[in-house]
mmCIF file of N, CA and C in Angstrom:
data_model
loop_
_atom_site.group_PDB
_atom_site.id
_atom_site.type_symbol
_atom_site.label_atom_id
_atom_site.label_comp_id
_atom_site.label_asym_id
_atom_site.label_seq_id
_atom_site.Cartn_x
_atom_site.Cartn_y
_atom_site.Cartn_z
ATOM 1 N N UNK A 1 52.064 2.092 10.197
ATOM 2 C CA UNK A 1 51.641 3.193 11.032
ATOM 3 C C UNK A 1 50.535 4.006 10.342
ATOM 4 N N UNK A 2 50.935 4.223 9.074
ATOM 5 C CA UNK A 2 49.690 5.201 7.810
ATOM 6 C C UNK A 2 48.418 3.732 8.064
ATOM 7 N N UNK A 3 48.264 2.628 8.467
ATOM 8 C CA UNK A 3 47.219 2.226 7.952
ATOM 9 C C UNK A 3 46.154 2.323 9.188
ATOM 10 N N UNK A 4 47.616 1.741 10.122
ATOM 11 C CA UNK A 4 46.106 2.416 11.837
ATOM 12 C C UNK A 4 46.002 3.800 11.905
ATOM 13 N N UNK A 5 45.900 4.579 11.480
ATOM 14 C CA UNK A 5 45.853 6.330 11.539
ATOM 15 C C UNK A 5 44.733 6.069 10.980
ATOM 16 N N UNK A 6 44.652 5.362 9.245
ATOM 17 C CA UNK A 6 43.529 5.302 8.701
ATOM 18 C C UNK A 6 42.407 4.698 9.136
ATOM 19 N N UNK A 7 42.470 3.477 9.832
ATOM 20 C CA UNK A 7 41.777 2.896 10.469
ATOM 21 C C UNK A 7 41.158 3.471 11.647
ATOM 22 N N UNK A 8 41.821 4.224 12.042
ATOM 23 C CA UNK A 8 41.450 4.953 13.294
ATOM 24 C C UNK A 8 40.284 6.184 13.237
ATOM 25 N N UNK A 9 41.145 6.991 12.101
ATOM 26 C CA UNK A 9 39.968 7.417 11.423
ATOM 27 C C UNK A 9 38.352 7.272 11.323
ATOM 28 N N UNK A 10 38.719 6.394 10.324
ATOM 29 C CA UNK A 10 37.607 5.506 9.786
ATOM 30 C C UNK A 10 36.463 5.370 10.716
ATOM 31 N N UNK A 11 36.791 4.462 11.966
ATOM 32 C CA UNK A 11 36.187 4.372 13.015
ATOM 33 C C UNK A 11 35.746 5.343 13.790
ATOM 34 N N UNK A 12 36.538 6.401 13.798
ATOM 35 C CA UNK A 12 36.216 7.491 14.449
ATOM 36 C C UNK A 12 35.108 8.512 13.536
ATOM 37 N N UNK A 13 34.902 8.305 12.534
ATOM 38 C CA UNK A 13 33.803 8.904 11.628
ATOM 39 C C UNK A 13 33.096 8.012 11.420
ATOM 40 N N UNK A 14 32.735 6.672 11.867
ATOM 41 C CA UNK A 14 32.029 5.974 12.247
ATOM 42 C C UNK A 14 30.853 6.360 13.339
ATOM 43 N N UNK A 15 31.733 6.234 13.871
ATOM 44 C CA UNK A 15 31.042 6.946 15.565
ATOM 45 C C UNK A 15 30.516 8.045 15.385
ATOM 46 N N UNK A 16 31.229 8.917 15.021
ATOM 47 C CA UNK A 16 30.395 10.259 14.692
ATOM 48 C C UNK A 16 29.228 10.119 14.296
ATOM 49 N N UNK A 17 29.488 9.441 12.849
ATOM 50 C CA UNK A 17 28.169 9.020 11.811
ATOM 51 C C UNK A 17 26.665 8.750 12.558
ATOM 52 N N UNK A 18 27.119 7.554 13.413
ATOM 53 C CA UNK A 18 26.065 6.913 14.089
ATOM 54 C C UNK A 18 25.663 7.815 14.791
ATOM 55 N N UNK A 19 25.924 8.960 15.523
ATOM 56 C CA UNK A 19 25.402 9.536 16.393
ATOM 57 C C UNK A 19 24.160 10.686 15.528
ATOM 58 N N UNK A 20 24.776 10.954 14.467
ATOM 59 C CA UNK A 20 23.766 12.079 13.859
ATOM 60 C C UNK A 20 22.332 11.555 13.544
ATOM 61 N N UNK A 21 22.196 10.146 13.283
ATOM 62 C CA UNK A 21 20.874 9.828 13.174
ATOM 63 C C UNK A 21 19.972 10.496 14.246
ATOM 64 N N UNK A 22 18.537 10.486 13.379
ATOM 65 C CA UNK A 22 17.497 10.385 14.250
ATOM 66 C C UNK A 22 17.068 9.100 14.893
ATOM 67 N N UNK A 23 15.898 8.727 14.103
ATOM 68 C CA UNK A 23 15.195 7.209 14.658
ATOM 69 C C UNK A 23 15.262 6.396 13.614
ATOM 70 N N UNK A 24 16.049 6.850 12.411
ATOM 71 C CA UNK A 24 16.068 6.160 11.139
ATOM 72 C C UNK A 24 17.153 5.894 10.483
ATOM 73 N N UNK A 25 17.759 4.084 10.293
ATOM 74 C CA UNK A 25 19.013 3.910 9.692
ATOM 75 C C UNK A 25 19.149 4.797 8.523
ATOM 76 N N UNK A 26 20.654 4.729 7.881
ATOM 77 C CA UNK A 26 21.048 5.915 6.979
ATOM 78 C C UNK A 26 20.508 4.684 5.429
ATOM 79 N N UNK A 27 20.004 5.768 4.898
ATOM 80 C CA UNK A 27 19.243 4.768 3.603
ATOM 81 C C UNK A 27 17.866 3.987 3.652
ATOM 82 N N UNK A 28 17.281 4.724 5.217
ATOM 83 C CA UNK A 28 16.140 3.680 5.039
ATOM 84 C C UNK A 28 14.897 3.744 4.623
ATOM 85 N N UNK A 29 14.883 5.437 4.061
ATOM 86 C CA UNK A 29 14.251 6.304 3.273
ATOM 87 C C UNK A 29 14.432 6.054 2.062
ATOM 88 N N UNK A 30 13.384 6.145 0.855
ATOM 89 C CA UNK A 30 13.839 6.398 -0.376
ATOM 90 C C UNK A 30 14.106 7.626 -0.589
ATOM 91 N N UNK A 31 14.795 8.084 -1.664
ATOM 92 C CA UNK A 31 15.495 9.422 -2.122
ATOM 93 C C UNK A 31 14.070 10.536 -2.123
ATOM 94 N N UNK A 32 12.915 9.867 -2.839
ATOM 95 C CA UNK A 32 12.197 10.907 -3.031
ATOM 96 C C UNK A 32 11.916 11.591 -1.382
ATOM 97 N N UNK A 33 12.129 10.890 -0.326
ATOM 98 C CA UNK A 33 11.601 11.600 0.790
ATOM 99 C C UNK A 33 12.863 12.665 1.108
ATOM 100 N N UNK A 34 13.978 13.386 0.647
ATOM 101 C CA UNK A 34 14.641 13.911 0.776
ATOM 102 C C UNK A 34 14.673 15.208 -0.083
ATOM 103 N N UNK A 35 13.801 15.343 -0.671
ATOM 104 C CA UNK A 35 12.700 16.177 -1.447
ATOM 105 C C UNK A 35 13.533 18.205 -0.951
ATOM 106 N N UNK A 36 13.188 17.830 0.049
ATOM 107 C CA UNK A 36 13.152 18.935 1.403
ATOM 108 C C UNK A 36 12.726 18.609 2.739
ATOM 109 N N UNK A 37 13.203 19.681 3.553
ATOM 110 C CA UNK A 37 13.221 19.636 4.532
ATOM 111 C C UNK A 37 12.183 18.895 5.908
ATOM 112 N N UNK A 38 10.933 19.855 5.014
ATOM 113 C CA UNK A 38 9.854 19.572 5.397
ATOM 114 C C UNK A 38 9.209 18.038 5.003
ATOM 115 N N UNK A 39 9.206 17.332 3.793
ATOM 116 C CA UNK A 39 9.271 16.045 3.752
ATOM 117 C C UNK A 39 9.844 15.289 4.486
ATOM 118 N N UNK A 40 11.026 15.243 5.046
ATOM 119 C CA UNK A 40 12.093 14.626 5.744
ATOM 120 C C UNK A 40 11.221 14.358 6.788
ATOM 121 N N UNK A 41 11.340 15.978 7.274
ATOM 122 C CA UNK A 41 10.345 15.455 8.571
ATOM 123 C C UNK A 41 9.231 14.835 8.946
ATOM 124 N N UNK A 42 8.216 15.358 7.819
ATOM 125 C CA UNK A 42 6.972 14.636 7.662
ATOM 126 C C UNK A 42 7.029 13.146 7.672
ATOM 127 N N UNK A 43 7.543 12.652 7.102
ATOM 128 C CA UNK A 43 8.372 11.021 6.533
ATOM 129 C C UNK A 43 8.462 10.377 8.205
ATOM 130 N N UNK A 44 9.481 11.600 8.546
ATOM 131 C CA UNK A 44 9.951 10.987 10.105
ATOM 132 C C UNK A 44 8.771 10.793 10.563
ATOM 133 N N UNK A 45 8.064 11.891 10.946
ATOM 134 C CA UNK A 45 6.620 11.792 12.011
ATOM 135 C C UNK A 45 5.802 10.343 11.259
ATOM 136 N N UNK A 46 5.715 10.088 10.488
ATOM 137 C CA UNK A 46 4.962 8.996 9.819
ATOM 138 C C UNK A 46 5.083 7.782 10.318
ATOM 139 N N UNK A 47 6.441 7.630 9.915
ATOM 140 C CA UNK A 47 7.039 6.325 10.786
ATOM 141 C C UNK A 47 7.194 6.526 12.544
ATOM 142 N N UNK A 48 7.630 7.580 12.996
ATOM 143 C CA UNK A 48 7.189 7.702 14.592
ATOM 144 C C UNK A 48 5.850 7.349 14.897
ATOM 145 N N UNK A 49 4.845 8.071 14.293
ATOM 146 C CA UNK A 49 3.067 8.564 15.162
ATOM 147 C C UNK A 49 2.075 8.173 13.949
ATOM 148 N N UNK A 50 2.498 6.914 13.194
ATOM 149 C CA UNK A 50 1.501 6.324 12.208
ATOM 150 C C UNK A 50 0.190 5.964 12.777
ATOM 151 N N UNK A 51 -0.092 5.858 14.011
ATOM 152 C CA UNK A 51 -1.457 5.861 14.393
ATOM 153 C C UNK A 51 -2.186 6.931 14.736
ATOM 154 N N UNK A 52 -1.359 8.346 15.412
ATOM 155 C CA UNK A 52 -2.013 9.507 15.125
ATOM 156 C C UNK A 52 -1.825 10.314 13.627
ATOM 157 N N UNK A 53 -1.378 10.033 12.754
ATOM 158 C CA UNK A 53 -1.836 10.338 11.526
ATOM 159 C C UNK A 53 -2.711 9.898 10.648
ATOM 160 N N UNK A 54 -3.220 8.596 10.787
ATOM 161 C CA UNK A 54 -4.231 8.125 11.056
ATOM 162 C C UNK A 54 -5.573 8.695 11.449
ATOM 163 N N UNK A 55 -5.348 9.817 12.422
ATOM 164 C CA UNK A 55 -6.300 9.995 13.239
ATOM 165 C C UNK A 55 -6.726 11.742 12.776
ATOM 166 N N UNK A 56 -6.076 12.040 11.762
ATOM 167 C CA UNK A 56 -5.506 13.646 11.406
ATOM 168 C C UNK A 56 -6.411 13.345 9.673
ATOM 169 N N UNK A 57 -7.013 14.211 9.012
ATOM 170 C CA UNK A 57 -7.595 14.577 7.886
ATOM 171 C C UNK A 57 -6.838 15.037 6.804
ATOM 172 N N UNK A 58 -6.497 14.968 5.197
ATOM 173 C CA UNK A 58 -5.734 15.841 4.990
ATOM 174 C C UNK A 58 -6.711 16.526 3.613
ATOM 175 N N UNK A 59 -6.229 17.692 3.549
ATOM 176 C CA UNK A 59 -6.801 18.340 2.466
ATOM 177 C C UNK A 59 -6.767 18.795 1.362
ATOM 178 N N UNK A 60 -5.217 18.470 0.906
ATOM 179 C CA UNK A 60 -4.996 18.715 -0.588
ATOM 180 C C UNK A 60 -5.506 18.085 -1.709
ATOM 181 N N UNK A 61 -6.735 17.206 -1.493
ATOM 182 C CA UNK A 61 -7.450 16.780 -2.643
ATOM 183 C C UNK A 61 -6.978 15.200 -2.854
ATOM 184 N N UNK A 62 -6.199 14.379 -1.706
ATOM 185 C CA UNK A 62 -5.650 13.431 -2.676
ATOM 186 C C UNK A 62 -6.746 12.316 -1.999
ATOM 187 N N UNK A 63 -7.962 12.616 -1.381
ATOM 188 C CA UNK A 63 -9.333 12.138 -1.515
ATOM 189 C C UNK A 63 -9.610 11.519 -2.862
ATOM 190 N N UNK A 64 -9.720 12.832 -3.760
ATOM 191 C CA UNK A 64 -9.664 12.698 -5.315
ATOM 192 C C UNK A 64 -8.950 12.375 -6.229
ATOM 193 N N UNK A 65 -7.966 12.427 -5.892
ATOM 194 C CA UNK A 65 -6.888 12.720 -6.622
ATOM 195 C C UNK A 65 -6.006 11.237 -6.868
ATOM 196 N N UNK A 66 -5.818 11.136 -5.569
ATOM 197 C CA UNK A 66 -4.845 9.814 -5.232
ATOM 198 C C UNK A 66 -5.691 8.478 -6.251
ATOM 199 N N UNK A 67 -4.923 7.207 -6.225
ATOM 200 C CA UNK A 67 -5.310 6.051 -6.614
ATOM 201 C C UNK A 67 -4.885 4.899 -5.720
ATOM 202 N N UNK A 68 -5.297 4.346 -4.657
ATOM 203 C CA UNK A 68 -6.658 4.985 -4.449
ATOM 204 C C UNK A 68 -7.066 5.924 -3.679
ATOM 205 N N UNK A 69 -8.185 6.432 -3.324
ATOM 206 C CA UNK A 69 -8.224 7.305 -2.512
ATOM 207 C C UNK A 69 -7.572 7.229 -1.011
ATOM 208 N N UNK A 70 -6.833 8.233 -0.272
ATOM 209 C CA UNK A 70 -6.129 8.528 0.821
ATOM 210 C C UNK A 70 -7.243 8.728 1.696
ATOM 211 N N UNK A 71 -7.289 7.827 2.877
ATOM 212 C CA UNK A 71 -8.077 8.017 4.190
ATOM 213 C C UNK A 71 -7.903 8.797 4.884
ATOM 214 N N UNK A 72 -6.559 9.048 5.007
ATOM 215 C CA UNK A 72 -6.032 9.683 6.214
ATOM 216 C C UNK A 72 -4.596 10.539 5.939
ATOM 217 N N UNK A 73 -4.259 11.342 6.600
ATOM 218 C CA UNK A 73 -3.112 12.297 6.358
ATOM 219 C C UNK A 73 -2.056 11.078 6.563
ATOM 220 N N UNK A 74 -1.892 9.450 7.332
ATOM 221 C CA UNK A 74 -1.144 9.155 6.733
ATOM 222 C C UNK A 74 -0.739 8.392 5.794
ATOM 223 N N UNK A 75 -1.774 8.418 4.832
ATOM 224 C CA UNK A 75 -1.531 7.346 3.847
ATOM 225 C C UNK A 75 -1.266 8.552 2.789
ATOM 226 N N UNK A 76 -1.045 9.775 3.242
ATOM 227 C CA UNK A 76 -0.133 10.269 2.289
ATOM 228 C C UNK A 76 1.412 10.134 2.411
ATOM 229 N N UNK A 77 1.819 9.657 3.419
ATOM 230 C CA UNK A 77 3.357 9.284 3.223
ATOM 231 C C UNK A 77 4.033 7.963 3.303
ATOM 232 N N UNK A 78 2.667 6.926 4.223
ATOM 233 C CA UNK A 78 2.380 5.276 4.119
ATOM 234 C C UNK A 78 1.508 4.934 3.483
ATOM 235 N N UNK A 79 1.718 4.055 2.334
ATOM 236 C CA UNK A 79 0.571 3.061 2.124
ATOM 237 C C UNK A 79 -0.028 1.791 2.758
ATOM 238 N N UNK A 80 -1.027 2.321 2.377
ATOM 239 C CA UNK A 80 -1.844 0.960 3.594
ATOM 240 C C UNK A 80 -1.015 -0.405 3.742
ATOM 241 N N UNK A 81 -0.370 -0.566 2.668
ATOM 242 C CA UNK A 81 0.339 -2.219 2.681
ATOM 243 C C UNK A 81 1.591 -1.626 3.207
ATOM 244 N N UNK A 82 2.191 -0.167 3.890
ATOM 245 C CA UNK A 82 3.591 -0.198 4.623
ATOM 246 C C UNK A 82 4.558 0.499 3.539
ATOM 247 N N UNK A 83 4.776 0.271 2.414
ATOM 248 C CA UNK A 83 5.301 0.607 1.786
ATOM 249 C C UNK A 83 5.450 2.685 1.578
ATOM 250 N N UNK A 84 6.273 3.470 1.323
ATOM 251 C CA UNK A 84 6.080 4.600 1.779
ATOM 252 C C UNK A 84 5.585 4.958 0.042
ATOM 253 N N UNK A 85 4.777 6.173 0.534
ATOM 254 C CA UNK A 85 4.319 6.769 -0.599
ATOM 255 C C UNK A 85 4.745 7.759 -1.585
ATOM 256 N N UNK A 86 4.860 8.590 -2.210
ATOM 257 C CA UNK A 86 5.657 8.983 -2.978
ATOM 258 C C UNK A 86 4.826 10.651 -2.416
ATOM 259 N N UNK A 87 3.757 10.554 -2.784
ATOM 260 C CA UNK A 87 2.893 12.414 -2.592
ATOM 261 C C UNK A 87 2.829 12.728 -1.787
ATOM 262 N N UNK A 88 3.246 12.561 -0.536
ATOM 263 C CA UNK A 88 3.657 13.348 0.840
ATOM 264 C C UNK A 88 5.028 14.314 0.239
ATOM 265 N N UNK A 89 6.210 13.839 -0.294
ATOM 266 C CA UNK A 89 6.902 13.839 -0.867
ATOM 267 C C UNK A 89 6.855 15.386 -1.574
ATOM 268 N N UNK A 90 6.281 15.270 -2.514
ATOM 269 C CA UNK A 90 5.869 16.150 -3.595
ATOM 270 C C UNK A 90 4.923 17.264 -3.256
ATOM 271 N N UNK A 91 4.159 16.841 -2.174
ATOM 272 C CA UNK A 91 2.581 18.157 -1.686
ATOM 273 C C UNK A 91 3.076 18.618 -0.724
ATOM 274 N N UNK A 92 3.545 20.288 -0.591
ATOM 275 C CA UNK A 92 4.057 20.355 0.360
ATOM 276 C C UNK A 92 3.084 20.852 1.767
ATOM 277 N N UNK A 93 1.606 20.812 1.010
ATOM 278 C CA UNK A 93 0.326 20.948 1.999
ATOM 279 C C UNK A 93 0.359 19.910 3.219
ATOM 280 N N UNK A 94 0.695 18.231 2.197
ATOM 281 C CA UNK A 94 0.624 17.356 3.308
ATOM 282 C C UNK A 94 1.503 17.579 4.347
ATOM 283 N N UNK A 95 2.712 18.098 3.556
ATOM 284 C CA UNK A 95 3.978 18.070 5.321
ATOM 285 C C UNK A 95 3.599 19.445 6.224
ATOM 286 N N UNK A 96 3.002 20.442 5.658
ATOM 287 C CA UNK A 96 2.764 21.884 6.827
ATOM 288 C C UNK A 96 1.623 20.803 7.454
ATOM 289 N N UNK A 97 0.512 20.026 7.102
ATOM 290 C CA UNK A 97 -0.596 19.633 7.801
ATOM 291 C C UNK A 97 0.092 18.825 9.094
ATOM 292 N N UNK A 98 0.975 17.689 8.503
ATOM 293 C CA UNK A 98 1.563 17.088 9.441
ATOM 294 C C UNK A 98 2.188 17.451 10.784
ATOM 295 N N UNK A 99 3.094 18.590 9.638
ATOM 296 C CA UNK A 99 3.743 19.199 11.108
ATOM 297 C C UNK A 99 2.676 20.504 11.576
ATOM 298 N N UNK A 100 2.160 20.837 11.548
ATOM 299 C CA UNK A 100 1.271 21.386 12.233
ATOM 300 C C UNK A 100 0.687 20.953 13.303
ATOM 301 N N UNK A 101 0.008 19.730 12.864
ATOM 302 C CA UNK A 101 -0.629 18.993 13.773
ATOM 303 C C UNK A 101 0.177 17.911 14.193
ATOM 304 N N UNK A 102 1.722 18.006 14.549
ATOM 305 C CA UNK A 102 2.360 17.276 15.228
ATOM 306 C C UNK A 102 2.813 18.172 16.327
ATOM 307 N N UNK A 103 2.970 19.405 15.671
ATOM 308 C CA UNK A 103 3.471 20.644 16.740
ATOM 309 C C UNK A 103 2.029 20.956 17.743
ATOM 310 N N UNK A 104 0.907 20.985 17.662
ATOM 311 C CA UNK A 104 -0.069 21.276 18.334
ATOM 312 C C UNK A 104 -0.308 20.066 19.378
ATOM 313 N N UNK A 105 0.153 19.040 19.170
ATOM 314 C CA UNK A 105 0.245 17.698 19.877
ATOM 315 C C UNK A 105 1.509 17.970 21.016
ATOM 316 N N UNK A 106 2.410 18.232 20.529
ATOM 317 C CA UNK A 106 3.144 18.718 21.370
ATOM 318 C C UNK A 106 3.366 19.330 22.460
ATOM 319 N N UNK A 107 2.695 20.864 21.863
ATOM 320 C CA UNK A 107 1.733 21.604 23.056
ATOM 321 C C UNK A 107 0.853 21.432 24.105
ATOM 322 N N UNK A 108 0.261 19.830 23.940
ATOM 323 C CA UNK A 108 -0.093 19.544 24.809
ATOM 324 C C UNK A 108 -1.574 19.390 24.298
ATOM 325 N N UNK A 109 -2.184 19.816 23.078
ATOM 326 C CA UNK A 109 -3.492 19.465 22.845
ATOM 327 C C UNK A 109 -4.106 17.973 22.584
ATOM 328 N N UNK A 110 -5.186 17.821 23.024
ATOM 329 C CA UNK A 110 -5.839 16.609 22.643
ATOM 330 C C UNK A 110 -5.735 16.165 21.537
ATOM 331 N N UNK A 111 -6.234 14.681 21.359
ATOM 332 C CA UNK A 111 -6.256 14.674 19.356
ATOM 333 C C UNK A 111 -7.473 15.501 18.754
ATOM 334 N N UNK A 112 -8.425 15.232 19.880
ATOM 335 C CA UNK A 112 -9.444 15.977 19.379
ATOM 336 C C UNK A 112 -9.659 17.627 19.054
ATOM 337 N N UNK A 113 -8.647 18.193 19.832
ATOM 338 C CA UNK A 113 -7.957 19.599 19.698
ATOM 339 C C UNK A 113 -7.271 19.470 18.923
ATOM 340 N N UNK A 114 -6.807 19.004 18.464
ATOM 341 C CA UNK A 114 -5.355 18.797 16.884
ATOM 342 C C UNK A 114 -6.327 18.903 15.991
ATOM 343 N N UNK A 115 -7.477 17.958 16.089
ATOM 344 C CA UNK A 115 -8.262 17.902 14.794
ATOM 345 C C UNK A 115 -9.396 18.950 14.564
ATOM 346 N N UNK A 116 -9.220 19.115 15.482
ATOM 347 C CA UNK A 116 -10.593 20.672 15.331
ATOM 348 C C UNK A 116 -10.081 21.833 15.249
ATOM 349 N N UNK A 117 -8.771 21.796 15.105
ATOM 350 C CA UNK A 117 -7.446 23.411 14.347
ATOM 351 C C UNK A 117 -7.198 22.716 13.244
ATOM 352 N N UNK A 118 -6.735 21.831 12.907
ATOM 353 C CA UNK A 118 -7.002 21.310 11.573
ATOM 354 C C UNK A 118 -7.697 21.900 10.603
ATOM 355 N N UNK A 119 -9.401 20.907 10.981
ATOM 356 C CA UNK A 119 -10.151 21.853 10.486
ATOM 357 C C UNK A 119 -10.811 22.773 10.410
ATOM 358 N N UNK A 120 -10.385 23.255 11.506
ATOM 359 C CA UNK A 120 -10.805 25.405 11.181
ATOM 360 C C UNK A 120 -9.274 25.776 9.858
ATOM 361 N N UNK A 121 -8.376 25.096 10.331
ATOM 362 C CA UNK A 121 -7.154 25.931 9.399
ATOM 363 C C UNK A 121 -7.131 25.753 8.074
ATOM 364 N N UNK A 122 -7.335 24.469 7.573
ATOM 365 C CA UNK A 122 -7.433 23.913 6.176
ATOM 366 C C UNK A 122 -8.443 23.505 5.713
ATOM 367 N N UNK A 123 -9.487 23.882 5.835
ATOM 368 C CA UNK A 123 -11.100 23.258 5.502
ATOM 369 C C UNK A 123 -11.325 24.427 4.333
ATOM 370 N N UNK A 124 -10.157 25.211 4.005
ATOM 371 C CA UNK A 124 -10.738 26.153 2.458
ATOM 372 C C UNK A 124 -9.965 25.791 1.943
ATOM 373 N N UNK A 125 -9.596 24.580 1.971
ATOM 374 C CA UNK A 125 -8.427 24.395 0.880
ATOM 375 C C UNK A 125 -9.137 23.314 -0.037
ATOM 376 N N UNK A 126 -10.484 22.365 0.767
ATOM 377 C CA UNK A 126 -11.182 21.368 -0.214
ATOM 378 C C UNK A 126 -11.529 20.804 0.907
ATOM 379 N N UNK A 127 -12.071 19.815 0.254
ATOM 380 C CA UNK A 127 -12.631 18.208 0.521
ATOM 381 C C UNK A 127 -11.351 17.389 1.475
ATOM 382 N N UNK A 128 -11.651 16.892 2.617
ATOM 383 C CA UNK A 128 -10.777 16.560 3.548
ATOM 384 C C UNK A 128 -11.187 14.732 3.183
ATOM 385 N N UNK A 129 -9.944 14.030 3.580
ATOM 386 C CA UNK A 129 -10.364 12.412 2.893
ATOM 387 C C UNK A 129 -11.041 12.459 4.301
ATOM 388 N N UNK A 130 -11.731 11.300 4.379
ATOM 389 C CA UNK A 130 -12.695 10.465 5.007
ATOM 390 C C UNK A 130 -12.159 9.919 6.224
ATOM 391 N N UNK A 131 -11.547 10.742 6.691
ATOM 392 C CA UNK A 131 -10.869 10.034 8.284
ATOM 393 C C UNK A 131 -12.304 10.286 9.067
ATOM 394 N N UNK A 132 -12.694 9.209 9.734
ATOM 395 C CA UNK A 132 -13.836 9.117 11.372
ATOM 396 C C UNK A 132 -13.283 10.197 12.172
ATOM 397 N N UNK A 133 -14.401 10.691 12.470
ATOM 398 C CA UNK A 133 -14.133 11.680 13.656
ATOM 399 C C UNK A 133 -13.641 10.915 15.087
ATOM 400 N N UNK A 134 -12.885 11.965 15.747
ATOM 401 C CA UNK A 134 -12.127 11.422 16.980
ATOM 402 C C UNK A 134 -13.515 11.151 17.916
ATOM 403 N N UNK A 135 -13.682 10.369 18.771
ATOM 404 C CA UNK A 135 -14.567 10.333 20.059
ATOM 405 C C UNK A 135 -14.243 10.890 21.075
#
């Protein structure tokens, strides 16, 4: 009787479990993306809207900085070969940029409106990597 109670359990915090996800199995993150809050999310949006981050500038220098240089706001949390990156992680510039300009998308702005608050908002912070302008 104690072992189906346990079993029952079990299953039943199972179910639970599964439901709290977002869009991402449990573990399918590395640890460093659990950083904070704001990483988490950033991480998330990455793997959701990897082609509009892509399409987004970022400005904390990792133009320069990075090895190799970062194209785009999302090859601060993907690397070009898929693999996730570690300095999205760690900059917490890249995740306000992200979610910034995931929240302005939201609202209903163009990409080309995402990217032109962008850069009015963060263009004193440096050198933006080399993302093509939207058409």
């Amino acid at each position: 009787m104690k072992e189906r109670y346990v079993l029952l359990m079990l299953t039943a915090l199972g179910v639970v479990l599964a439901g709290c996800g977002k869009s991402e199995k449990v573990g399918s993150f590395p640890a460093f993306v659990y950083t904070s809050a704001t990483s988490l999310e950033s991480y998330r949006l990455a793997v959701r809207s990897p082609v509009f981050l892509e399409k987004m500038p970022c400005y904390c220098g990792c133009v320069q900085s990075a090895n190799p240089p970062h194209r785009n706001l999302k090859e601060c949390f993907i690397k070009p070969d898929g693999r996730f990156e570690e300095h999205g992680a760690t900059c917490d510039l890249c995740g306000k940029i992200a979610l910034d300009a995931e929240a302005w998308r939201k609202e209903g702005l163009s990409l080309k409106e995402v990217r032109a608050r962008l850069d009015a908002k963060y263009q004193e912070y440096g050198r933006p990597t080399d993302t093509p302008p939207i058409e």
